[in-house]
């Protein structure tokens, strides 16, 4: 399994994904620096760090986090599709299950790396703007880890689709089709909590219920995120087992 | 008798189309098994099933006397393969391609240089495979299949796209492997001449059926020359020959014999002349292996 992860990382490392992993956090950084919500919020008692996060999270969590994690899965499957990589890989003494899991773990590690870079962006914005309030550590746990957890089912579905379709565009199109409505979904109290693509935003949104482990109720994490993860992961896993190469 | 590869009634159908039907392959250790058949006969489908890339519709596959569905990992650890078009990662160099596989196979790094040396890709080892010619990609694929010094090498059309010198090089390499490393090799091709020069054992498939499986010598025996006699009265002459105890065949006004020594030809001519039949022509008709192969596969397709 470790050997398989190393091999996957080796192949992925060489496929120019550094600009992609930087795109989300960089855009977050620009938005954070250019937004001027501070002026509108004068008089409201709130930790300064949260103010820039409101505007940063909006584009990052709503769009870039789900879309870019989908791009990662496309890249990790693309070089297998291109020139018979699948048949060479699967004719080696490896099980398909392990290949699937190794690819999944690697993507989740990349998403985690992106989340950590985004945390760096948050920090950079605060330093540039000269915030004096203490840095709220709960952002790290709730927002960064929460957003990461919320991508678990999305990445599983994307991996399924990326293995199924040879084309780079098809899984991405599906991802866009599901991601864009989350702009509407997050505004709806009825649909928002159940829409998997809206979960990264909901879980990174600071205004949520702060008594729970994350910014959303625990039941919602378990059912929507956990349930979605199990459904999509098993679906992709079994699809890959049966696929004729 | 110990078989390295043995399939029993191996079949695969795609919808209504029967791609492979009731294939019984038997391949012994140390052999170069030529797997021969026209394009679309089911060679690649069979090879994919041997490697567990595709599940058979019915039938069993035993490799190293183990069942592929149960002990796939153990079996694949001892197999090197090159299936259809060469597989590679275009964004990596030749060396990196092998490195990615090496990490999984867990062999030493020096093996990469060794196999690159064997297929003569050392000079381009650090160039991206994207820019390689088909022949170079093919050689890289062979290098990859040799990486873990497998006991069984399965090569699907390995000389496709190679130039003549490349073909000779690969052919010599393939011939060397069983002697030097005790490997067993399955090599598929649609060209008989290719197989003829390497294989010790031949299996011919046509329309998914195995229509011939024996040693290459047995196949060559089919290619014995035939002697034909053109005479003024074929049927009469043929009866005289039979009356004189000479087994001959008669078809379309021509008398012909298989396996005919010089003395026998002289004797036949003598008999015919004595009976007052004019002998116009005595010809030797050589049948190439190619003709036999064509005849075998055509016959199957005509049905």
Short mmCIF file of C-alpha atoms in Angstrom, two decimals:
data_model
loop_
_atom_site.label_atom_id
_atom_site.label_comp_id
_atom_site.label_asym_id
_atom_site.label_seq_id
_atom_site.Cartn_x
_atom_site.Cartn_y
_atom_site.Cartn_z
CA UNK A 1 0.00 0.00 0.00
CA UNK A 2 2.82 2.39 0.92
CA UNK A 3 4.65 1.46 -2.28
CA UNK A 4 1.50 2.19 -4.25
CA UNK A 5 1.10 5.59 -2.57
CA UNK A 6 4.73 6.41 -3.32
CA UNK A 7 4.29 5.44 -6.96
CA UNK A 8 1.10 7.51 -7.23
CA UNK A 9 2.74 10.50 -5.62
CA UNK A 10 5.71 10.14 -7.97
CA UNK A 11 3.45 10.20 -11.03
CA UNK A 12 1.33 13.05 -9.70
CA UNK A 13 4.30 15.14 -8.59
CA UNK A 14 5.55 15.29 -12.17
CA UNK A 15 2.24 16.39 -13.63
CA UNK A 16 2.36 20.16 -12.99
CA UNK A 17 -0.24 20.30 -10.27
CA UNK A 18 1.57 22.94 -8.16
CA UNK A 19 -0.14 25.93 -9.87
CA UNK A 20 -3.50 24.24 -9.36
CA UNK A 21 -2.96 23.65 -5.67
CA UNK A 22 -1.95 27.30 -5.28
CA UNK A 23 -4.86 28.76 -7.25
CA UNK A 24 -7.49 28.52 -4.50
CA UNK A 25 -5.42 29.94 -1.64
CA UNK A 26 -4.03 32.70 -3.91
CA UNK A 27 -7.50 33.83 -4.91
CA UNK A 28 -8.51 33.72 -1.26
CA UNK A 29 -5.52 35.92 -0.50
CA UNK A 30 -6.45 38.51 -3.13
CA UNK A 31 -10.05 38.66 -2.06
CA UNK A 32 -9.01 38.95 1.56
CA UNK A 33 -6.66 41.81 0.77
CA UNK A 34 -9.03 43.71 -1.50
CA UNK A 35 -12.19 43.38 0.59
CA UNK A 36 -13.02 46.28 2.84
CA UNK A 37 -15.70 44.86 5.04
CA UNK A 38 -13.98 46.40 8.07
CA UNK A 39 -15.50 49.79 7.31
CA UNK A 40 -19.02 48.38 7.18
CA UNK A 41 -18.55 46.44 10.36
CA UNK A 42 -17.41 49.25 12.61
CA UNK A 43 -19.21 49.17 15.87
CA UNK A 44 -19.93 45.45 15.70
CA UNK A 45 -18.08 43.45 18.33
CA UNK A 46 -16.30 40.74 16.41
CA UNK A 47 -12.82 39.29 16.12
CA UNK A 48 -11.08 41.10 13.26
CA UNK A 49 -9.89 37.82 11.75
CA UNK A 50 -13.44 36.79 11.06
CA UNK A 51 -14.17 39.85 8.97
CA UNK A 52 -11.84 39.03 6.10
CA UNK A 53 -12.81 35.39 6.38
CA UNK A 54 -16.39 36.19 5.47
CA UNK A 55 -15.43 37.44 2.04
CA UNK A 56 -12.63 34.96 1.53
CA UNK A 57 -14.71 31.92 2.35
CA UNK A 58 -17.46 32.93 0.02
CA UNK A 59 -15.52 32.28 -3.19
CA UNK A 60 -13.05 29.79 -1.81
CA UNK A 61 -15.37 27.38 -0.02
CA UNK A 62 -18.32 27.80 -2.31
CA UNK A 63 -16.47 27.42 -5.62
CA UNK A 64 -12.77 26.76 -5.51
CA UNK A 65 -12.58 24.04 -2.89
CA UNK A 66 -15.12 21.70 -4.56
CA UNK A 67 -13.99 22.52 -8.10
CA UNK A 68 -10.27 22.17 -7.52
CA UNK A 69 -10.62 18.93 -5.57
CA UNK A 70 -12.45 17.67 -8.67
CA UNK A 71 -9.55 18.79 -10.84
CA UNK A 72 -7.15 16.82 -8.65
CA UNK A 73 -9.10 13.62 -9.21
CA UNK A 74 -9.18 14.24 -12.95
CA UNK A 75 -5.41 14.73 -13.02
CA UNK A 76 -4.74 11.60 -10.97
CA UNK A 77 -6.73 9.54 -13.48
CA UNK A 78 -5.79 11.41 -16.64
CA UNK A 79 -2.31 9.97 -17.03
CA UNK A 80 -3.75 6.48 -16.57
CA UNK A 81 -6.30 7.08 -19.32
CA UNK A 82 -3.90 8.73 -21.75
CA UNK A 83 -1.80 5.84 -22.99
CA UNK A 84 -2.90 2.59 -21.48
CA UNK A 85 -1.73 3.37 -17.97
CA UNK A 86 -4.61 1.44 -16.40
CA UNK A 87 -3.77 -1.84 -18.07
CA UNK A 88 -0.11 -1.53 -17.22
CA UNK A 89 -0.84 -0.60 -13.61
CA UNK A 90 -3.44 -3.29 -13.06
CA UNK A 91 -1.33 -6.03 -14.66
CA UNK A 92 1.14 -5.44 -11.83
CA UNK A 93 0.72 -7.40 -8.61
CA UNK A 94 -1.70 -4.89 -7.08
CA UNK A 95 -5.37 -5.18 -6.22
CA UNK A 96 -7.82 -2.74 -7.73
CA UNK A 97 -9.13 -1.90 -4.30
CA UNK A 98 -5.70 -0.74 -3.17
CA UNK A 99 -5.22 1.33 -6.31
CA UNK A 100 -8.56 3.04 -5.70
CA UNK A 101 -7.83 3.70 -2.03
CA UNK A 102 -4.29 4.95 -2.77
CA UNK A 103 -5.60 7.44 -5.31
CA UNK A 104 -8.32 8.56 -2.94
CA UNK A 105 -5.94 9.05 -0.02
CA UNK A 106 -3.55 11.02 -2.18
CA UNK A 107 -6.26 13.41 -3.38
CA UNK A 108 -7.47 13.95 0.17
CA UNK A 109 -3.90 14.76 1.22
CA UNK A 110 -3.68 17.29 -1.60
CA UNK A 111 -6.96 18.88 -0.52
CA UNK A 112 -5.61 19.02 3.03
CA UNK A 113 -2.44 20.68 1.74
CA UNK A 114 -4.60 23.21 -0.09
CA UNK A 115 -6.59 23.87 3.07
CA UNK A 116 -3.37 24.47 4.99
CA UNK A 117 -2.18 26.87 2.31
CA UNK A 118 -5.52 28.63 2.60
CA UNK A 119 -4.93 28.95 6.32
CA UNK A 120 -1.63 30.56 5.37
CA UNK A 121 -3.56 33.00 3.17
CA UNK A 122 -5.85 33.88 6.06
CA UNK A 123 -2.83 34.50 8.23
CA UNK A 124 -1.10 36.59 5.55
CA UNK A 125 -4.17 38.80 5.11
CA UNK A 126 -4.27 39.43 8.85
CA UNK A 127 -0.61 40.36 8.99
CA UNK A 128 -0.83 42.69 6.00
CA UNK A 129 -3.88 44.41 7.46
CA UNK A 130 -2.24 44.58 10.87
CA UNK A 131 -4.91 42.79 12.94
CA UNK A 132 -4.30 43.07 16.63
CA UNK A 133 -6.92 40.62 17.91
CA UNK A 134 -5.66 37.21 18.94
CA UNK A 135 -5.82 34.61 16.20
CA UNK A 136 -8.94 32.46 16.74
CA UNK A 137 -7.63 28.92 16.86
CA UNK A 138 -11.07 27.50 16.34
CA UNK A 139 -10.83 28.61 12.70
CA UNK A 140 -8.09 26.08 12.25
CA UNK A 141 -10.09 23.22 13.63
CA UNK A 142 -13.60 24.06 12.57
CA UNK A 143 -13.14 25.83 9.30
CA UNK A 144 -10.02 24.26 7.82
CA UNK A 145 -10.59 20.69 8.98
CA UNK A 146 -14.35 21.04 8.58
CA UNK A 147 -14.00 22.15 4.96
CA UNK A 148 -11.65 19.25 4.36
CA UNK A 149 -14.08 16.72 5.83
CA UNK A 150 -16.84 18.17 3.67
CA UNK A 151 -14.91 17.31 0.49
CA UNK A 152 -14.73 13.59 1.40
CA UNK A 153 -17.93 12.63 -0.47
CA UNK A 154 -17.28 15.04 -3.34
CA UNK A 155 -13.84 13.60 -4.02
CA UNK A 156 -15.23 10.06 -3.85
CA UNK A 157 -17.83 10.86 -6.51
CA UNK A 158 -15.29 12.68 -8.66
CA UNK A 159 -12.90 9.73 -8.48
CA UNK A 160 -15.69 7.41 -9.57
CA UNK A 161 -16.52 9.64 -12.54
CA UNK A 162 -12.89 10.23 -13.47
CA UNK A 163 -12.27 6.48 -13.65
CA UNK A 164 -15.42 6.02 -15.70
CA UNK A 165 -14.81 8.74 -18.28
CA UNK A 166 -11.72 8.90 -20.37
CA UNK A 167 -12.27 12.57 -21.06
CA UNK A 168 -10.95 15.21 -18.71
CA UNK A 169 -13.95 17.47 -19.29
CA UNK A 170 -16.85 15.14 -18.47
CA UNK A 171 -16.25 14.71 -14.71
CA UNK A 172 -15.39 18.39 -14.46
CA UNK A 173 -18.64 19.36 -16.14
CA UNK A 174 -20.58 17.20 -13.69
CA UNK A 175 -18.70 18.86 -10.86
CA UNK A 176 -19.56 22.35 -12.13
CA UNK A 177 -23.20 21.40 -12.63
CA UNK A 178 -23.47 20.27 -9.01
CA UNK A 179 -21.29 22.97 -7.52
CA UNK A 180 -22.93 26.07 -9.01
CA UNK A 181 -26.39 25.45 -7.50
CA UNK A 182 -24.80 25.42 -4.05
CA UNK A 183 -24.73 29.23 -4.35
CA UNK A 184 -28.50 29.03 -4.20
CA UNK A 185 -28.60 26.08 -1.84
CA UNK A 186 -26.66 27.80 0.94
CA UNK A 187 -29.29 30.51 0.99
CA UNK A 188 -32.04 27.99 1.49
CA UNK A 189 -32.62 26.73 4.97
CA UNK A 190 -34.47 23.73 3.66
CA UNK A 191 -32.10 22.45 0.96
CA UNK A 192 -28.80 23.88 2.19
CA UNK A 193 -28.15 21.38 4.98
CA UNK A 194 -28.79 18.38 2.72
CA UNK A 195 -26.96 19.46 -0.42
CA UNK A 196 -23.52 17.75 -0.40
CA UNK A 197 -21.88 20.40 -2.59
CA UNK A 198 -22.93 23.14 -0.20
CA UNK A 199 -21.27 21.40 2.74
CA UNK A 200 -17.73 22.78 2.25
CA UNK A 201 -19.15 26.29 2.57
CA UNK A 202 -21.46 25.45 5.44
CA UNK A 203 -18.67 23.77 7.34
CA UNK A 204 -16.20 26.60 6.78
CA UNK A 205 -18.75 29.36 7.51
CA UNK A 206 -17.89 31.00 10.78
CA UNK A 207 -21.34 32.22 11.59
CA UNK A 208 -22.63 28.74 12.34
CA UNK A 209 -23.40 27.04 15.60
CA UNK A 210 -20.16 27.17 17.57
CA UNK A 211 -21.13 24.72 20.30
CA UNK A 212 -20.69 21.71 18.05
CA UNK A 213 -17.46 20.15 16.90
CA UNK A 214 -17.84 21.83 13.53
CA UNK A 215 -19.83 24.86 12.40
CA UNK A 216 -22.72 22.62 11.42
CA UNK A 217 -24.69 20.22 13.62
CA UNK A 218 -23.07 16.86 14.18
CA UNK A 219 -26.06 14.99 12.72
CA UNK A 220 -25.69 16.89 9.47
CA UNK A 221 -22.01 15.98 9.24
CA UNK A 222 -22.79 12.33 9.83
CA UNK A 223 -25.76 12.01 7.51
CA UNK A 224 -25.01 14.29 4.58
CA UNK A 225 -21.20 14.16 4.56
CA UNK A 226 -20.76 10.71 6.05
CA UNK A 227 -23.66 9.17 4.15
CA UNK A 228 -22.60 10.80 0.89
CA UNK A 229 -19.06 9.58 1.42
CA UNK A 230 -20.13 5.96 1.99
CA UNK A 231 -22.46 6.00 -0.99
CA UNK A 232 -20.02 7.55 -3.47
CA UNK A 233 -16.93 5.75 -2.18
CA UNK A 234 -18.51 2.30 -2.32
CA UNK A 235 -20.09 3.09 -5.68
CA UNK A 236 -16.74 4.06 -7.18
CA UNK A 237 -14.94 1.19 -5.46
CA UNK A 238 -17.27 -1.47 -6.84
CA UNK A 239 -17.44 0.14 -10.24
CA UNK A 240 -13.64 -0.02 -10.46
CA UNK A 241 -13.58 -3.65 -9.31
CA UNK A 242 -15.82 -4.71 -12.16
CA UNK A 243 -14.54 -2.44 -14.90
CA UNK A 244 -13.02 -4.23 -17.89
CA UNK A 245 -9.68 -2.69 -18.73
CA UNK B 1 2.93 -32.75 -17.61
CA UNK B 2 3.37 -29.41 -15.95
CA UNK B 3 1.83 -26.46 -17.72
CA UNK B 4 2.74 -22.89 -16.87
CA UNK B 5 -0.46 -21.67 -18.45
CA UNK B 6 -3.54 -23.79 -18.86
CA UNK B 7 -7.00 -22.60 -19.78
CA UNK B 8 -10.10 -24.71 -19.81
CA UNK B 9 -13.05 -23.84 -22.05
CA UNK B 10 -12.14 -20.19 -21.69
CA UNK B 11 -14.88 -18.05 -23.22
CA UNK B 12 -15.72 -14.39 -23.38
CA UNK B 13 -18.66 -12.74 -25.02
CA UNK B 14 -19.50 -9.08 -25.43
CA UNK B 15 -23.24 -8.97 -25.63
CA UNK B 16 -24.18 -11.34 -28.43
CA UNK B 17 -20.73 -11.43 -29.94
CA UNK B 18 -18.60 -14.37 -28.93
CA UNK B 19 -15.04 -12.98 -28.83
CA UNK B 20 -13.37 -16.09 -27.41
CA UNK B 21 -14.99 -19.51 -27.27
CA UNK B 22 -13.85 -22.66 -25.47
CA UNK B 23 -10.16 -21.94 -25.64
CA UNK B 24 -7.91 -24.65 -24.21
CA UNK B 25 -4.41 -23.28 -24.13
CA UNK B 26 -1.57 -25.43 -22.86
CA UNK B 27 1.81 -23.84 -22.46
CA UNK B 28 4.82 -25.61 -21.00
CA UNK B 29 7.75 -24.11 -19.15
CA UNK B 30 10.58 -22.64 -21.21
CA UNK B 31 8.58 -22.45 -24.38
CA UNK B 32 8.12 -19.55 -26.74
CA UNK B 33 4.45 -19.90 -27.49
CA UNK B 34 3.40 -18.15 -30.66
CA UNK B 35 -0.20 -17.04 -30.35
CA UNK B 36 -1.26 -16.49 -33.89
CA UNK B 37 -4.40 -15.23 -35.54
CA UNK B 38 -5.77 -12.52 -37.80
CA UNK B 39 -6.73 -9.17 -36.35
CA UNK B 40 -9.86 -9.39 -34.26
CA UNK B 41 -9.55 -13.15 -33.69
CA UNK B 42 -9.62 -12.73 -29.91
CA UNK B 43 -5.90 -12.73 -29.10
CA UNK B 44 -5.86 -9.55 -27.05
CA UNK B 45 -9.09 -10.46 -25.28
CA UNK B 46 -7.51 -13.78 -24.27
CA UNK B 47 -4.37 -12.05 -23.05
CA UNK B 48 -6.43 -9.56 -21.03
CA UNK B 49 -8.19 -12.46 -19.36
CA UNK B 50 -4.87 -14.17 -18.62
CA UNK B 51 -3.76 -11.02 -16.82
CA UNK B 52 -7.01 -10.64 -14.92
CA UNK B 53 -7.79 -7.32 -16.62
CA UNK B 54 -11.04 -8.81 -17.84
CA UNK B 55 -13.24 -11.48 -16.34
CA UNK B 56 -13.98 -14.54 -18.49
CA UNK B 57 -17.65 -15.23 -19.24
CA UNK B 58 -16.95 -18.88 -18.50
CA UNK B 59 -14.05 -21.29 -18.18
CA UNK B 60 -10.99 -21.34 -15.95
CA UNK B 61 -7.45 -20.04 -16.19
CA UNK B 62 -4.58 -21.64 -14.34
CA UNK B 63 -1.18 -20.00 -14.32
CA UNK B 64 1.70 -21.54 -12.35
CA UNK B 65 -0.92 -24.12 -11.36
CA UNK B 66 -2.87 -21.48 -9.48
CA UNK B 67 -6.26 -20.03 -10.25
CA UNK B 68 -6.15 -16.47 -11.55
CA UNK B 69 -9.31 -15.39 -9.76
CA UNK B 70 -8.03 -16.63 -6.39
CA UNK B 71 -4.30 -16.00 -6.44
CA UNK B 72 -4.12 -13.10 -8.85
CA UNK B 73 -1.51 -11.11 -6.93
CA UNK B 74 0.90 -14.04 -6.50
CA UNK B 75 0.56 -14.91 -10.16
CA UNK B 76 1.00 -11.37 -11.45
CA UNK B 77 4.13 -10.93 -9.35
CA UNK B 78 5.79 -13.45 -11.67
CA UNK B 79 4.40 -12.13 -14.96
CA UNK B 80 5.70 -9.36 -17.16
CA UNK B 81 3.36 -8.10 -19.82
CA UNK B 82 2.92 -5.79 -22.74
CA UNK B 83 -0.69 -5.57 -23.88
CA UNK B 84 -1.66 -4.21 -27.28
CA UNK B 85 -0.36 -0.69 -27.76
CA UNK B 86 2.51 0.19 -25.49
CA UNK B 87 1.44 1.68 -22.17
CA UNK B 88 3.32 4.62 -20.76
CA UNK B 89 2.93 7.86 -18.87
CA UNK B 90 3.52 10.60 -21.46
CA UNK B 91 4.41 13.27 -18.91
CA UNK B 92 7.28 11.22 -17.51
CA UNK B 93 10.69 10.37 -18.96
CA UNK B 94 11.60 6.79 -19.86
CA UNK B 95 13.51 6.46 -16.61
CA UNK B 96 10.68 7.94 -14.54
CA UNK B 97 8.16 5.65 -16.21
CA UNK B 98 10.14 2.65 -15.03
CA UNK B 99 10.69 4.26 -11.63
CA UNK B 100 6.92 4.58 -11.10
CA UNK B 101 6.55 0.86 -11.79
CA UNK B 102 9.65 -0.06 -9.83
CA UNK B 103 8.22 1.48 -6.65
CA UNK B 104 5.28 -0.91 -6.86
CA UNK B 105 7.31 -3.96 -7.87
CA UNK B 106 9.93 -3.27 -5.21
CA UNK B 107 13.01 -4.19 -7.22
CA UNK B 108 16.35 -2.41 -6.96
CA UNK B 109 17.01 0.81 -8.87
CA UNK B 110 19.88 -0.77 -10.79
CA UNK B 111 17.31 -2.90 -12.63
CA UNK B 112 16.07 0.25 -14.40
CA UNK B 113 19.47 0.85 -15.97
CA UNK B 114 19.77 -2.84 -16.78
CA UNK B 115 16.47 -3.07 -18.67
CA UNK B 116 17.07 0.25 -20.43
CA UNK B 117 20.40 -1.19 -21.55
CA UNK B 118 18.71 -4.38 -22.79
CA UNK B 119 16.27 -2.49 -25.02
CA UNK B 120 18.87 0.18 -25.91
CA UNK B 121 17.08 3.22 -24.62
CA UNK B 122 19.90 4.43 -22.39
CA UNK B 123 20.68 7.55 -24.39
CA UNK B 124 17.08 8.76 -24.24
CA UNK B 125 16.44 7.62 -20.66
CA UNK B 126 15.85 11.18 -19.45
CA UNK B 127 13.67 12.38 -22.31
CA UNK B 128 9.90 12.63 -22.05
CA UNK B 129 8.17 9.59 -23.53
CA UNK B 130 5.64 11.91 -25.24
CA UNK B 131 8.20 12.59 -27.96
CA UNK B 132 9.21 8.97 -28.50
CA UNK B 133 8.60 7.13 -31.76
CA UNK B 134 6.27 4.14 -31.68
CA UNK B 135 9.26 1.79 -31.82
CA UNK B 136 10.88 3.48 -28.84
CA UNK B 137 7.65 3.31 -26.86
CA UNK B 138 7.37 -0.36 -27.75
CA UNK B 139 10.88 -0.99 -26.48
CA UNK B 140 10.12 0.92 -23.30
CA UNK B 141 7.10 -1.34 -22.84
CA UNK B 142 9.30 -4.40 -23.19
CA UNK B 143 11.77 -2.89 -20.71
CA UNK B 144 8.91 -2.39 -18.26
CA UNK B 145 7.77 -5.98 -18.66
CA UNK B 146 11.29 -7.23 -17.85
CA UNK B 147 11.74 -5.01 -14.80
CA UNK B 148 11.02 -7.65 -12.15
CA UNK B 149 12.66 -10.55 -14.06
CA UNK B 150 9.37 -12.39 -14.53
CA UNK B 151 9.04 -16.14 -15.05
CA UNK B 152 6.34 -15.66 -17.65
CA UNK B 153 6.45 -12.93 -20.23
CA UNK B 154 3.30 -12.09 -22.17
CA UNK B 155 3.92 -9.89 -25.18
CA UNK B 156 1.02 -8.80 -27.34
CA UNK B 157 2.24 -7.83 -30.82
CA UNK B 158 5.64 -6.71 -29.54
CA UNK B 159 7.15 -5.96 -32.93
CA UNK B 160 4.31 -3.67 -34.03
CA UNK B 161 5.66 -0.40 -35.32
CA UNK B 162 9.30 -1.40 -35.13
CA UNK B 163 11.68 -0.88 -38.03
CA UNK B 164 13.37 -3.98 -39.50
CA UNK B 165 16.51 -3.63 -37.40
CA UNK B 166 14.36 -3.12 -34.32
CA UNK B 167 12.38 -6.26 -35.14
CA UNK B 168 15.55 -8.33 -35.45
CA UNK B 169 16.86 -6.90 -32.20
CA UNK B 170 13.68 -7.72 -30.30
CA UNK B 171 13.49 -11.14 -31.92
CA UNK B 172 17.00 -11.99 -30.79
CA UNK B 173 16.21 -10.71 -27.32
CA UNK B 174 13.08 -12.84 -27.08
CA UNK B 175 14.91 -15.94 -28.28
CA UNK B 176 17.61 -15.39 -25.66
CA UNK B 177 15.30 -15.06 -22.66
CA UNK B 178 14.19 -18.70 -22.22
CA UNK B 179 17.77 -19.95 -22.52
CA UNK B 180 19.37 -17.40 -20.24
CA UNK B 181 16.70 -16.82 -17.64
CA UNK B 182 14.44 -19.82 -18.00
CA UNK B 183 11.52 -17.61 -18.93
CA UNK B 184 8.41 -18.83 -20.65
CA UNK B 185 7.11 -16.48 -23.30
CA UNK B 186 3.74 -15.99 -24.92
CA UNK B 187 4.00 -13.83 -27.97
CA UNK B 188 1.01 -12.90 -30.06
CA UNK B 189 1.12 -11.77 -33.64
CA UNK B 190 -0.95 -11.67 -36.79
CA UNK B 191 2.15 -12.31 -38.85
CA UNK B 192 3.13 -15.92 -39.24
CA UNK B 193 6.65 -15.07 -40.44
CA UNK B 194 7.19 -13.33 -37.13
CA UNK B 195 6.13 -16.35 -35.07
CA UNK B 196 7.90 -18.79 -37.39
CA UNK B 197 11.25 -17.29 -36.53
CA UNK B 198 10.87 -17.35 -32.77
CA UNK B 199 8.27 -19.76 -31.53
CA UNK B 200 8.74 -23.36 -30.43
CA UNK B 201 5.02 -23.94 -30.00
CA UNK B 202 2.16 -22.43 -31.95
CA UNK B 203 -1.48 -21.80 -31.20
CA UNK B 204 -3.68 -20.44 -33.95
CA UNK B 205 -6.96 -18.69 -33.20
CA UNK B 206 -9.58 -17.67 -35.65
CA UNK B 207 -12.91 -16.14 -34.73
CA UNK B 208 -12.27 -16.85 -31.08
CA UNK B 209 -11.58 -20.57 -31.56
CA UNK B 210 -8.30 -22.37 -31.21
CA UNK B 211 -7.95 -24.19 -34.53
CA UNK B 212 -4.40 -25.47 -34.13
CA UNK B 213 -2.05 -26.04 -31.22
CA UNK B 214 1.16 -27.95 -31.62
CA UNK B 215 4.89 -27.54 -32.13
CA UNK B 216 6.17 -25.35 -34.93
CA UNK B 217 7.65 -28.50 -36.55
CA UNK B 218 4.22 -30.07 -36.70
CA UNK B 219 2.98 -27.01 -38.45
CA UNK B 220 5.87 -27.05 -40.89
CA UNK B 221 4.98 -30.61 -41.83
CA UNK B 222 1.82 -29.19 -43.33
CA UNK B 223 4.02 -27.21 -45.60
CA UNK B 224 5.52 -30.23 -47.42
CA UNK B 225 5.79 -29.64 -51.14
CA UNK B 226 3.26 -31.28 -53.43
CA UNK B 227 4.11 -32.76 -56.83
CA UNK B 228 1.58 -32.41 -59.61
CA UNK B 229 1.44 -34.25 -62.92
CA UNK B 230 -0.31 -32.75 -65.90
CA UNK B 231 -1.15 -35.44 -68.43
CA UNK B 232 -3.41 -35.82 -71.46
CA UNK B 233 -5.86 -38.10 -69.64
CA UNK B 234 -5.75 -37.43 -65.95
CA UNK B 235 -8.40 -39.81 -64.73
CA UNK B 236 -7.11 -42.74 -66.71
CA UNK B 237 -3.57 -42.09 -65.55
CA UNK B 238 -4.70 -41.83 -61.93
CA UNK B 239 -6.42 -45.24 -62.15
CA UNK B 240 -3.29 -46.80 -63.63
CA UNK B 241 -1.25 -45.40 -60.75
CA UNK B 242 -3.68 -46.79 -58.18
CA UNK B 243 -3.63 -50.12 -60.00
CA UNK B 244 0.16 -50.09 -59.66
CA UNK B 245 -0.08 -49.50 -55.93
CA UNK B 246 0.86 -45.83 -55.99
CA UNK B 247 -1.26 -43.67 -53.75
CA UNK B 248 -2.13 -40.52 -55.61
CA UNK B 249 -4.91 -37.98 -55.65
CA UNK B 250 -6.84 -36.65 -58.57
CA UNK B 251 -8.47 -33.29 -58.84
CA UNK B 252 -9.43 -30.98 -61.72
CA UNK B 253 -7.67 -33.08 -64.32
CA UNK B 254 -4.40 -33.07 -62.40
CA UNK B 255 -2.77 -35.96 -60.56
CA UNK B 256 -0.95 -34.94 -57.41
CA UNK B 257 1.07 -36.56 -54.66
CA UNK B 258 2.26 -35.37 -51.30
CA UNK B 259 5.70 -36.31 -50.02
CA UNK B 260 7.30 -37.46 -53.23
CA UNK B 261 10.94 -38.53 -53.51
CA UNK B 262 12.88 -38.16 -56.77
CA UNK B 263 12.84 -41.94 -57.35
CA UNK B 264 9.12 -42.05 -56.89
CA UNK B 265 8.60 -39.27 -59.44
CA UNK B 266 10.75 -41.18 -61.93
CA UNK B 267 8.77 -44.36 -61.26
CA UNK B 268 5.43 -42.61 -61.76
CA UNK B 269 6.53 -41.07 -65.03
CA UNK B 270 7.69 -44.48 -66.19
CA UNK B 271 4.35 -46.11 -65.32
CA UNK B 272 2.38 -43.38 -67.05
CA UNK B 273 4.48 -43.51 -70.22
CA UNK B 274 4.27 -47.29 -70.31
CA UNK B 275 0.48 -47.05 -70.21
CA UNK B 276 0.63 -44.73 -73.18
CA UNK B 277 -0.25 -41.51 -71.41
CA UNK B 278 1.52 -38.32 -72.43
CA UNK B 279 3.09 -36.46 -69.55
CA UNK B 280 3.01 -32.71 -70.21
CA UNK B 281 4.36 -31.28 -67.02
CA UNK B 282 5.72 -32.46 -63.67
CA UNK B 283 5.74 -29.62 -61.19
CA UNK B 284 6.63 -29.17 -57.58
CA UNK B 285 4.22 -26.89 -55.78
CA UNK B 286 5.60 -25.38 -52.63
CA UNK B 287 3.17 -24.32 -49.95
CA UNK B 288 4.44 -21.72 -47.56
CA UNK B 289 3.40 -21.64 -43.92
CA UNK B 290 1.63 -18.45 -44.82
CA UNK B 291 -0.58 -20.35 -47.28
CA UNK B 292 -1.42 -22.92 -44.64
CA UNK B 293 -2.18 -20.25 -42.10
CA UNK B 294 -4.41 -18.46 -44.59
CA UNK B 295 -6.10 -21.70 -45.55
CA UNK B 296 -6.73 -22.58 -41.91
CA UNK B 297 -8.14 -19.22 -40.97
CA UNK B 298 -10.08 -18.75 -44.21
CA UNK B 299 -11.69 -22.16 -43.83
CA UNK B 300 -12.84 -21.14 -40.40
CA UNK B 301 -14.19 -17.83 -41.61
CA UNK B 302 -16.03 -19.41 -44.53
CA UNK B 303 -18.21 -21.40 -42.19
#
